[in-house]
């Protein structure tokens, strides 16, 4: 669904480009195949015939040469795109950050000697547009041409977002799947801070107005709304809030007692959250309705929190203390057939929590106490095999990127609570935030349309 | 020295002269003074009045001091009652039961709540920062509920006590050590209505 939206946005903006139609046909076919073919590692498997003539070598990463950029703010465009493609962890970037921007026909043979599978030519046009051409080196042809209008002012958050969309489109062209540069991560600052949105590359952080002391943000599937739970203050009780990022509109709902950890269903129509004045159960309520929340769980006085939907909307994973300590459970979305997911192999440390479904629905990331410290792990829904993803410092609150291989989480490895991004395939980790006191990260869907109040 | 000798001689001569003379005749006795009884009475009364006034003033000052002392005592007792009412209780890691060593703190609140039936409390549960902050928010709520249940069991009306949770979001102590964690695993009490003035049981 997100890929489709990106495609529409990109196409609308490059309607004039002849390559647009051709590319989107190819991409639509790719998506159809990705959905229907479900191999063992769907996230890394590219169906044959949908890549534009490139060979995706699984043992290495295809190299993409980023040619010098021409036009105003060329350095910034170059730096942002080089970093985006690098942070994808799927491509090797050959940086041509000196010299003049290429004009006329490319010397494909030269790029072939550099082992570049593709060459990216970016130009900021005098009329304020971003012109992108992706060359396929082996085929000696232009594989993608697109023009994106760059919003004013230059270097603003929206301007950067358009450059990120260009990066995602390049990755899409080269690998048959869009990148995740046009995503953001929502998180909370501890001790009364506001919900903060930061770009995929750690830049452009801004605070959502009116969200101080609102915890555990979660995105709606369109990436235009964020739900969170506001702490009680004075006469304002604990409650669930949905903030529309474009309009600033706020909608609230609540059940008895402490209200927390709201998530949207994949169709965006329903919110599931935890509430209770002693025990905590999970409740469901249609967004923007006045109806009373309906209880989903009734688990004998236990604490049931941190729900997350499977991508198909049929299952919910959550943390429950019904055994006397927190473990991760999975149940049907109507609250029936609850079953222990983290059932064995964890030793004496009785604490598993904060589950997050992977975008393909096959794995659930969670945090587990290991020798007294929390680490991020992932468990297979099918066979319950687990893998430990972190080991440095304490690591908590995982959330998956839409590409299904990157995970954002809170880590204390620098001595402060910062967000880190891990590529679960290559184990490469990078620090996303530097201000400390970060908690509850939530990775957005792909955000094709720049949105801000 | 010379001058001293002359002075001695003059003095000696004078003594000798005095001894040799006869004493002069005694003077006639003075007439007895007329006694003005009224003025004596007035003086006596003035004196008595002055003494009485001083006594009254002293008594009044003592009374004022006693009253001030009593006010201070009452205020201190009220402050003590208030402090008893808002005294925090502490919890073990990942637990919500009332520890035996914390029961006295809660028991001491009961007579004060019974003497002040207009008082409403907000009980806020808190946790340390270990573990899931989402799970900890629920745990804080459960700790507040545990405290309320304890007080309800001792006869305090449930409707007089609101419970909320702040999880690990409002630490009173920073630091990654047991001392800080132990201070943060707590329930706090806030008087949200009544108790103006608080009645001391």
XYZ file of C-alpha atoms in Angstrom:
654
model
C 0.000 0.000 0.000
C 2.802 2.399 0.879
C 4.774 1.498 -2.210
C 1.705 2.174 -4.290
C 1.314 5.594 -2.741
C 4.935 6.480 -3.345
C 4.550 5.404 -6.923
C 1.521 7.629 -7.386
C 3.242 10.568 -5.788
C 6.355 10.111 -7.818
C 4.397 9.648 -11.012
C 2.273 12.683 -10.448
C 5.364 14.749 -9.979
C 7.150 13.358 -13.032
C 4.161 13.038 -15.261
C 6.001 14.709 -18.095
C 8.860 12.242 -18.025
C 8.486 9.486 -20.583
C 10.203 6.965 -18.294
C 7.600 7.392 -15.605
C 4.999 5.138 -17.086
C 7.503 2.463 -17.952
C 9.025 2.470 -14.470
C 5.747 2.291 -12.676
C 4.536 -0.623 -14.709
C 7.696 -2.434 -13.750
C 7.341 -1.515 -10.115
C 3.706 -2.463 -9.910
C 4.607 -5.866 -11.296
C 7.407 -6.144 -8.768
C 5.093 -5.395 -5.897
C 2.549 -7.914 -7.066
C 5.241 -10.529 -7.178
C 6.616 -9.597 -3.785
C 3.206 -9.993 -2.261
C 2.311 -13.283 -3.903
C 5.654 -15.016 -3.905
C 6.560 -15.607 -0.281
C 9.972 -17.184 -0.097
C 11.878 -17.847 3.116
C 13.383 -14.394 3.290
C 10.908 -12.314 1.421
C 12.540 -9.066 2.468
C 15.707 -9.798 0.589
C 14.310 -11.712 -2.318
C 13.790 -9.797 -5.505
C 11.606 -11.571 -8.037
C 13.327 -12.224 -11.318
C 12.738 -9.859 -14.145
C 11.706 -6.831 -12.205
C 15.109 -5.325 -11.677
C 16.093 -3.140 -14.516
C 18.790 -5.374 -15.910
C 20.942 -5.299 -12.780
C 22.241 -8.338 -11.025
C 21.637 -8.132 -7.297
C 24.507 -10.019 -5.800
C 23.394 -11.222 -2.385
C 26.953 -11.708 -1.211
C 27.752 -8.080 -1.939
C 25.937 -4.864 -2.528
C 25.465 -3.358 -5.993
C 27.588 -0.259 -6.405
C 25.950 2.989 -7.375
C 28.051 5.917 -8.516
C 26.717 9.252 -7.376
C 27.952 11.764 -9.931
C 28.732 15.358 -8.927
C 25.513 17.314 -8.582
C 24.914 20.498 -10.533
C 22.902 23.554 -9.509
C 22.073 25.481 -6.336
C 22.662 23.600 -3.041
C 24.325 20.844 -5.023
C 26.553 19.927 -2.089
C 23.560 19.359 0.171
C 21.740 17.263 -2.420
C 24.879 15.188 -2.923
C 25.462 14.718 0.806
C 21.849 13.773 1.543
C 21.556 11.304 -1.335
C 24.964 9.720 -0.668
C 24.012 9.160 2.942
C 20.515 7.902 2.114
C 21.861 5.310 -0.323
C 24.559 4.284 2.153
C 22.122 3.984 5.058
C 19.953 1.696 2.944
C 22.614 -0.963 3.604
C 21.651 -2.470 0.226
C 23.961 -0.421 -1.987
C 27.616 0.505 -2.096
C 27.962 4.189 -2.892
C 30.781 5.375 -5.130
C 31.025 9.050 -4.223
C 32.124 11.346 -7.015
C 32.056 14.412 -4.859
C 34.694 16.337 -6.751
C 34.815 17.511 -10.308
C 32.161 18.899 -12.565
C 28.747 17.436 -13.043
C 28.748 15.231 -16.121
C 27.201 16.639 -19.261
C 26.344 14.898 -22.461
C 26.754 11.156 -22.867
C 28.119 9.199 -19.924
C 31.279 7.178 -20.275
C 29.618 3.879 -19.381
C 32.830 1.898 -19.895
C 34.559 3.967 -17.243
C 31.778 3.285 -14.756
C 31.893 -0.398 -15.657
C 35.570 -0.418 -14.657
C 34.542 1.077 -11.310
C 32.139 -1.868 -10.915
C 29.275 0.580 -10.770
C 25.988 -1.040 -11.651
C 24.268 2.312 -11.934
C 25.112 5.991 -12.107
C 22.930 8.639 -10.488
C 22.903 12.097 -12.028
C 21.165 14.739 -9.952
C 20.639 18.342 -11.018
C 18.967 21.209 -9.210
C 17.337 23.117 -12.051
C 17.184 26.916 -12.241
C 13.414 26.699 -11.735
C 13.917 24.953 -8.389
C 13.283 21.369 -9.407
C 15.310 18.260 -8.694
C 16.103 16.381 -11.896
C 17.237 12.783 -11.443
C 18.583 10.401 -14.056
C 19.589 6.840 -13.211
C 21.819 5.162 -15.757
C 22.113 1.416 -16.058
C 25.809 0.862 -16.776
C 25.595 -2.653 -18.249
C 22.793 -1.729 -20.624
C 24.359 1.679 -21.357
C 20.962 3.290 -21.072
C 18.952 5.653 -18.949
C 16.738 3.604 -16.650
C 14.905 6.378 -14.816
C 14.269 10.046 -15.359
C 12.252 12.020 -12.858
C 11.641 15.626 -11.925
C 10.572 16.556 -8.419
C 9.631 20.116 -7.470
C 11.760 21.266 -4.529
C 9.773 23.273 -1.980
C 11.037 26.544 -0.544
C 12.991 27.392 1.397
C 15.943 25.301 0.329
C 17.352 22.979 2.981
C 14.059 23.057 4.907
C 12.520 19.874 6.241
C 10.159 19.617 3.271
C 12.996 20.332 0.843
C 15.103 17.587 2.411
C 12.118 15.249 2.295
C 11.881 15.610 -1.484
C 15.582 14.730 -1.777
C 14.858 11.647 0.378
C 12.037 10.692 -2.015
C 14.542 10.979 -4.875
C 16.899 8.615 -3.010
C 14.101 6.113 -2.454
C 13.242 6.269 -6.139
C 16.876 5.625 -7.105
C 16.942 2.573 -4.863
C 13.653 1.453 -6.331
C 15.063 1.773 -9.808
C 18.255 -0.128 -9.019
C 16.932 -2.854 -6.731
C 13.243 -3.097 -7.588
C 12.202 -1.904 -4.132
C 11.936 1.620 -2.792
C 14.241 2.708 0.004
C 13.233 4.033 3.416
C 14.876 7.459 3.269
C 11.454 9.132 3.122
C 10.482 7.729 6.526
C 10.624 9.342 9.943
C 10.920 8.024 13.446
C 8.596 9.291 16.168
C 9.785 9.108 19.740
C 9.287 10.688 23.156
C 11.733 12.648 25.259
C 11.741 11.359 28.822
C 10.462 13.367 31.786
C 7.868 15.583 30.176
C 9.240 16.113 26.683
C 7.166 16.228 23.516
C 6.773 13.707 20.738
C 9.636 14.326 18.352
C 9.807 13.342 14.685
C 13.241 12.837 13.176
C 14.107 11.984 9.582
C 15.530 8.584 8.721
C 19.018 10.125 8.571
C 18.792 11.746 12.014
C 18.218 15.255 10.640
C 15.255 17.611 10.725
C 13.983 16.760 14.213
C 10.881 18.698 15.229
C 8.362 18.446 18.044
C 4.671 17.834 17.502
C 2.834 20.734 19.192
C 0.669 19.843 22.182
C 2.262 16.468 22.857
C 4.209 17.130 26.039
C 4.041 14.107 28.344
C 2.385 12.038 25.590
C 4.125 8.677 25.452
C 4.527 5.679 23.143
C 3.749 7.306 19.785
C 2.451 5.120 16.982
C 1.789 5.984 13.343
C -1.372 5.516 11.374
C -0.818 3.637 8.085
C -0.845 6.856 6.032
C 1.838 8.486 8.157
C -0.323 11.549 8.713
C -1.407 10.864 12.293
C 0.316 9.880 15.495
C -1.418 8.302 18.495
C 0.049 8.569 21.991
C -0.993 8.317 25.629
C -1.009 11.534 27.646
C -0.091 11.275 31.317
C -2.622 12.622 33.840
C -2.064 16.230 34.844
C -4.277 18.173 37.242
C -7.878 17.547 36.210
C -6.873 15.958 32.892
C -6.998 12.179 33.211
C -4.754 9.656 31.528
C -5.976 9.399 27.911
C -5.249 8.350 24.355
C -4.699 11.190 21.880
C -4.567 11.097 18.087
C -2.713 14.061 16.590
C -3.237 14.913 12.924
C 0.194 16.157 11.838
C -1.162 18.164 8.914
C -4.069 19.974 10.570
C -3.087 19.874 14.236
C -6.501 18.399 15.000
C -6.570 16.329 18.174
C -8.967 13.503 19.041
C -9.021 11.800 22.427
C -10.506 8.644 23.842
C -10.177 6.867 27.127
C -11.339 3.981 29.240
C -11.154 3.629 33.019
C -7.927 4.390 34.833
C -4.521 4.364 33.203
C -4.692 4.557 29.375
C -1.601 3.682 27.391
C 0.171 2.164 24.380
C -2.243 2.846 21.519
C -1.704 1.373 18.041
C -3.615 1.762 14.785
C -4.988 -1.253 12.977
C -3.375 -1.660 9.513
C -6.516 -0.239 7.866
C -6.213 2.851 10.050
C -9.814 2.689 11.263
C -9.335 1.276 14.738
C -7.145 1.944 17.720
C -6.228 -0.744 20.221
C -4.846 0.377 23.564
C -4.395 -0.704 27.174
C -6.494 0.599 30.061
C -7.424 -0.239 33.634
C -7.391 1.054 37.181
C -5.586 -1.998 38.597
C -5.374 -4.756 36.042
C -4.784 -3.517 32.498
C -6.705 -4.969 29.557
C -6.647 -4.234 25.847
C -9.480 -2.211 24.328
C -10.536 -1.423 20.780
C -12.270 1.728 19.555
C -12.964 3.197 16.085
C -10.870 6.327 15.501
C -12.825 9.621 15.502
C -15.925 7.977 16.945
C -17.732 8.653 20.197
C -18.367 4.985 20.882
C -17.160 3.423 24.098
C -14.019 1.304 23.809
C -14.701 -2.420 23.622
C -12.646 -4.736 25.799
C -10.595 -7.340 23.938
C -8.835 -9.156 26.783
C -10.067 -10.343 30.155
C -7.044 -11.859 31.731
C -7.678 -12.327 35.429
C -6.187 -9.205 36.890
C -2.979 -9.198 34.863
C -1.256 -6.322 33.108
C -1.765 -6.399 29.333
C 0.001 -3.629 27.452
C 2.004 -2.720 24.321
C -0.221 -4.231 21.584
C 0.926 -4.380 17.952
C -1.010 -5.580 14.900
C 0.245 -8.089 12.363
C 0.448 -6.441 8.924
C -2.676 -8.313 7.774
C -4.602 -7.046 10.800
C -5.550 -10.532 11.957
C -3.251 -10.931 14.950
C -2.178 -8.818 17.886
C 1.005 -9.336 19.886
C 1.198 -7.802 23.360
C 2.945 -7.932 26.736
C 1.083 -9.751 29.516
C 1.921 -10.471 33.156
C -0.577 -13.315 33.452
C 2.228 -15.701 34.468
C 3.316 -13.227 37.148
C 6.004 -11.587 35.022
C 5.980 -9.979 31.570
C 6.008 -12.242 28.514
C 4.972 -11.689 24.899
C 1.656 -13.193 23.746
C -0.091 -13.462 20.403
C -3.867 -13.571 19.915
C -6.515 -13.035 17.270
C -7.429 -9.407 16.697
C -10.826 -9.951 18.356
C -9.085 -10.965 21.587
C -9.572 -14.720 21.277
C -7.035 -17.571 21.160
C -4.284 -15.873 23.159
C -1.088 -17.888 23.239
C 2.357 -17.434 24.786
C 4.814 -16.507 22.028
C 8.040 -16.211 24.058
C 7.582 -19.628 25.550
C 11.026 -21.086 26.100
C 14.769 -20.790 25.969
C 15.193 -17.620 27.955
C 16.772 -18.947 31.153
C 15.966 -17.507 34.553
C 15.455 -13.880 33.575
C 11.674 -13.677 33.516
C 11.038 -10.555 31.474
C 10.034 -10.241 27.804
C 8.094 -7.220 26.555
C 7.439 -4.526 23.931
C 6.710 -6.726 20.901
C 6.720 -5.324 17.345
C 5.572 -7.227 14.257
C 7.944 -7.188 11.294
C 6.430 -5.735 8.090
C 6.212 -9.213 6.540
C 4.427 -10.575 9.611
C 6.887 -13.416 10.033
C 8.877 -12.159 12.987
C 8.269 -10.264 16.181
C 10.992 -8.097 17.705
C 10.881 -7.634 21.470
C 13.098 -6.887 24.437
C 14.335 -9.628 26.742
C 16.240 -9.411 29.990
C 19.471 -11.328 29.611
C 21.800 -11.517 32.607
C 20.044 -8.536 34.132
C 20.274 -6.315 31.031
C 17.719 -5.853 28.281
C 18.526 -6.814 24.694
C 16.529 -6.684 21.490
C 15.609 -10.082 20.076
C 13.435 -11.338 17.243
C 11.304 -14.475 17.297
C 9.809 -16.343 14.367
C 6.035 -16.545 14.637
C 6.014 -19.889 12.825
C 8.656 -21.894 14.698
C 9.514 -19.612 17.631
C 13.209 -19.642 16.784
C 14.887 -16.577 18.246
C 17.872 -14.429 17.403
C 19.534 -11.882 19.665
C 20.113 -8.683 17.719
C 21.955 -6.477 20.244
C 24.591 -6.944 22.931
C 26.234 -3.562 23.597
C 24.713 -1.706 26.564
C 21.028 -2.039 27.377
C 18.731 -2.067 24.345
C 14.944 -1.691 24.416
C 11.717 -0.767 22.572
C 12.323 -2.083 19.040
C 10.360 -0.865 16.007
C 10.756 -2.100 12.403
C 11.365 0.008 9.348
C 9.046 -0.588 6.357
C 11.903 -2.378 4.577
C 11.733 -5.186 7.128
C 15.450 -5.258 7.833
C 16.148 -2.108 9.834
C 15.131 -1.785 13.469
C 15.178 1.338 15.619
C 15.534 0.939 19.378
C 16.682 2.708 22.540
C 20.260 1.981 23.543
C 22.363 3.073 26.509
C 25.642 2.092 24.825
C 26.908 5.681 24.849
C 25.907 6.145 28.492
C 22.792 8.049 27.517
C 19.446 6.868 26.211
C 19.699 7.388 22.444
C 17.969 5.913 19.427
C 20.024 3.567 17.282
C 19.252 1.978 13.931
C 20.363 -1.583 13.310
C 20.436 -3.380 9.970
C 19.339 -6.832 11.076
C 20.913 -8.342 7.924
C 24.420 -6.900 8.155
C 24.406 -6.005 11.895
C 25.555 -2.498 10.983
C 24.374 -0.029 13.636
C 24.252 3.750 13.567
C 23.283 6.336 16.152
C 20.147 8.246 15.175
C 19.715 10.767 18.025
C 22.236 12.674 20.140
C 20.126 14.619 22.633
C 19.648 11.871 25.235
C 16.494 10.829 27.115
C 14.959 9.212 24.021
C 12.282 6.554 24.452
C 9.474 4.715 22.625
C 10.683 4.977 19.005
C 8.143 4.183 16.280
C 9.175 3.919 12.619
C 6.777 5.585 10.196
C 5.490 4.142 6.954
C 6.974 5.704 3.810
C 5.927 9.340 3.745
C 5.476 10.347 0.154
C 3.935 13.663 0.880
C 5.745 16.114 3.089
C 3.482 16.846 6.005
C 3.879 19.400 8.709
C 1.644 21.777 10.643
C 54.879 66.634 104.058
C 55.079 70.066 105.491
C 51.548 70.837 104.439
C 50.270 67.589 105.949
C 51.797 68.460 109.297
C 50.097 71.880 109.418
C 46.713 70.362 108.565
C 47.092 67.804 111.393
C 47.849 70.450 113.857
C 44.812 72.529 112.972
C 42.584 69.486 113.291
C 44.051 68.601 116.703
C 43.445 72.134 117.972
C 39.818 71.985 116.878
C 39.207 68.734 118.770
C 40.735 70.105 121.909
C 38.568 73.211 121.678
C 35.391 71.150 121.266
C 36.025 69.052 124.338
C 36.539 72.058 126.474
C 33.164 73.752 125.588
C 29.728 72.955 127.083
C 27.094 71.627 124.788
C 24.524 74.167 123.475
C 20.890 73.969 124.698
C 18.614 71.546 122.788
C 16.387 73.230 120.205
C 12.623 73.353 120.753
C 10.837 70.280 119.235
C 9.278 70.863 115.798
C 5.520 70.913 115.671
C 4.038 67.498 114.668
C 3.212 67.518 110.919
C -0.446 67.428 109.959
C -1.231 63.993 108.454
C -2.981 64.158 105.022
C -4.691 60.771 104.987
C -6.211 61.349 101.517
C -2.894 61.727 99.831
C -1.637 58.589 101.523
C -4.643 56.730 100.335
C -4.130 58.069 96.843
C -0.537 57.053 96.861
C -1.344 53.623 98.187
C -4.069 53.167 95.603
C -1.851 54.317 92.803
C 0.739 51.867 93.972
C -1.805 49.041 94.187
C -3.221 49.944 90.810
C 0.180 49.936 89.275
C 0.900 46.538 90.749
C -2.447 45.198 89.525
C -1.919 46.616 86.060
C 1.489 45.055 85.883
C -0.008 41.791 87.066
C -2.752 41.972 84.429
C -0.278 42.776 81.729
C 1.869 39.902 82.865
C -1.120 37.592 82.905
C -2.197 38.767 79.483
C 1.276 38.299 78.088
C 1.357 34.833 79.542
C -2.014 34.052 78.083
C -0.903 35.394 74.689
C 2.243 33.335 74.905
C 0.206 30.312 75.906
C -2.192 30.959 72.992
C 0.692 31.439 70.573
C 2.267 28.297 71.893
C -1.051 26.495 71.512
C -1.395 27.826 67.942
C 2.116 26.706 67.215
C 1.341 23.322 68.717
C -1.853 22.976 66.655
C -0.111 24.110 63.488
C 2.704 21.707 64.138
C 0.203 18.933 64.766
C -1.625 19.831 61.571
C 1.608 19.921 59.617
C 2.544 16.584 61.125
C -0.852 15.161 60.182
C -0.452 16.514 56.672
C 3.038 15.044 56.417
C 1.764 11.727 57.687
C -0.990 11.813 55.078
C 1.417 12.462 52.190
C 4.263 10.253 53.423
C 5.461 8.046 50.564
C 5.548 4.275 50.602
C 8.141 2.204 48.756
C 8.068 -1.034 46.767
C 10.337 -3.898 45.757
C 11.512 -4.336 42.168
C 8.710 -5.327 39.789
C 6.359 -5.808 42.801
C 3.158 -4.044 43.795
C 2.440 -5.619 47.202
C 2.629 -3.458 50.352
C 5.895 -4.361 52.062
C 5.589 -5.159 55.816
C 7.979 -2.295 56.624
C 5.713 0.115 54.735
C 2.456 -0.801 56.496
C 3.026 1.566 59.438
C 3.304 4.483 57.013
C -0.096 3.624 55.573
C -1.654 2.722 58.948
C -0.742 6.168 60.282
C -2.857 7.773 57.573
C -6.029 5.956 58.615
C -6.960 7.960 61.788
C -6.272 11.215 59.934
C -8.502 10.189 57.047
C -11.162 9.106 59.553
C -10.989 12.493 61.336
C -11.200 14.392 58.038
C -13.933 12.791 56.007
C -13.798 15.690 53.520
C -10.264 14.886 52.448
C -9.704 13.334 49.019
C -6.349 11.898 48.029
C -4.641 11.290 44.715
C -2.309 8.324 44.917
C 0.361 8.246 42.193
C 2.345 5.093 41.488
C 5.941 5.315 40.255
C 8.628 2.848 39.188
C 12.368 2.811 38.692
C 13.700 3.039 35.148
C 14.656 -0.578 34.651
C 12.625 -2.692 32.291
C 10.006 -1.667 29.769
C 8.810 1.886 30.315
C 5.445 0.859 28.841
C 5.074 -2.057 31.242
C 6.288 0.195 34.057
C 3.458 2.657 33.418
C 1.007 -0.183 34.057
C 3.029 -1.304 37.085
C 2.833 2.193 38.577
C -0.957 2.104 38.240
C -1.024 -1.273 39.954
C 1.093 0.054 42.837
C -1.309 2.951 43.334
C -4.216 0.490 43.232
C -2.460 -1.710 45.781
C -2.132 1.244 48.178
C -5.774 2.202 47.715
C -6.881 -1.399 48.313
C -4.896 -1.446 51.573
C -6.586 1.738 52.804
C -10.044 0.579 51.688
C -9.495 -2.583 53.713
C -8.960 -0.307 56.744
C -12.266 1.425 56.254
C -11.428 4.373 54.003
C -13.992 4.997 51.262
C -12.628 4.065 47.832
C -14.275 7.107 46.239
C -12.040 9.366 48.329
C -8.917 8.096 46.576
C -8.050 8.652 42.908
C -5.183 6.622 41.521
C -2.842 7.536 38.691
C 0.470 6.303 37.339
C 3.567 8.064 36.087
C 5.598 4.902 35.601
C 9.264 5.850 35.326
C 8.549 9.363 33.995
C 8.867 11.269 37.319
C 12.002 10.062 39.089
C 12.952 11.654 42.439
C 16.467 10.240 42.318
C 18.802 9.897 39.377
C 21.495 7.312 39.044
C 21.753 3.714 37.999
C 22.115 2.198 41.442
C 19.899 0.471 43.987
C 19.689 3.544 46.208
C 18.198 5.629 43.413
C 15.992 2.804 42.161
C 14.623 2.166 45.676
C 13.683 5.847 46.076
C 11.896 5.863 42.737
C 9.777 2.728 43.359
C 7.145 4.574 45.329
C 3.582 5.783 45.754
C 3.044 9.501 46.373
C 0.006 11.142 47.980
C -1.559 14.474 47.185
C -4.495 16.066 49.030
C -6.850 17.076 46.221
C -9.809 18.283 48.367
C -10.699 19.031 52.014
C -8.448 19.340 55.017
C -8.740 23.138 55.348
C -7.910 23.134 58.147
C -6.980 19.558 58.710
C -8.398 18.076 61.944
C -5.828 16.375 64.096
C -7.245 13.136 65.507
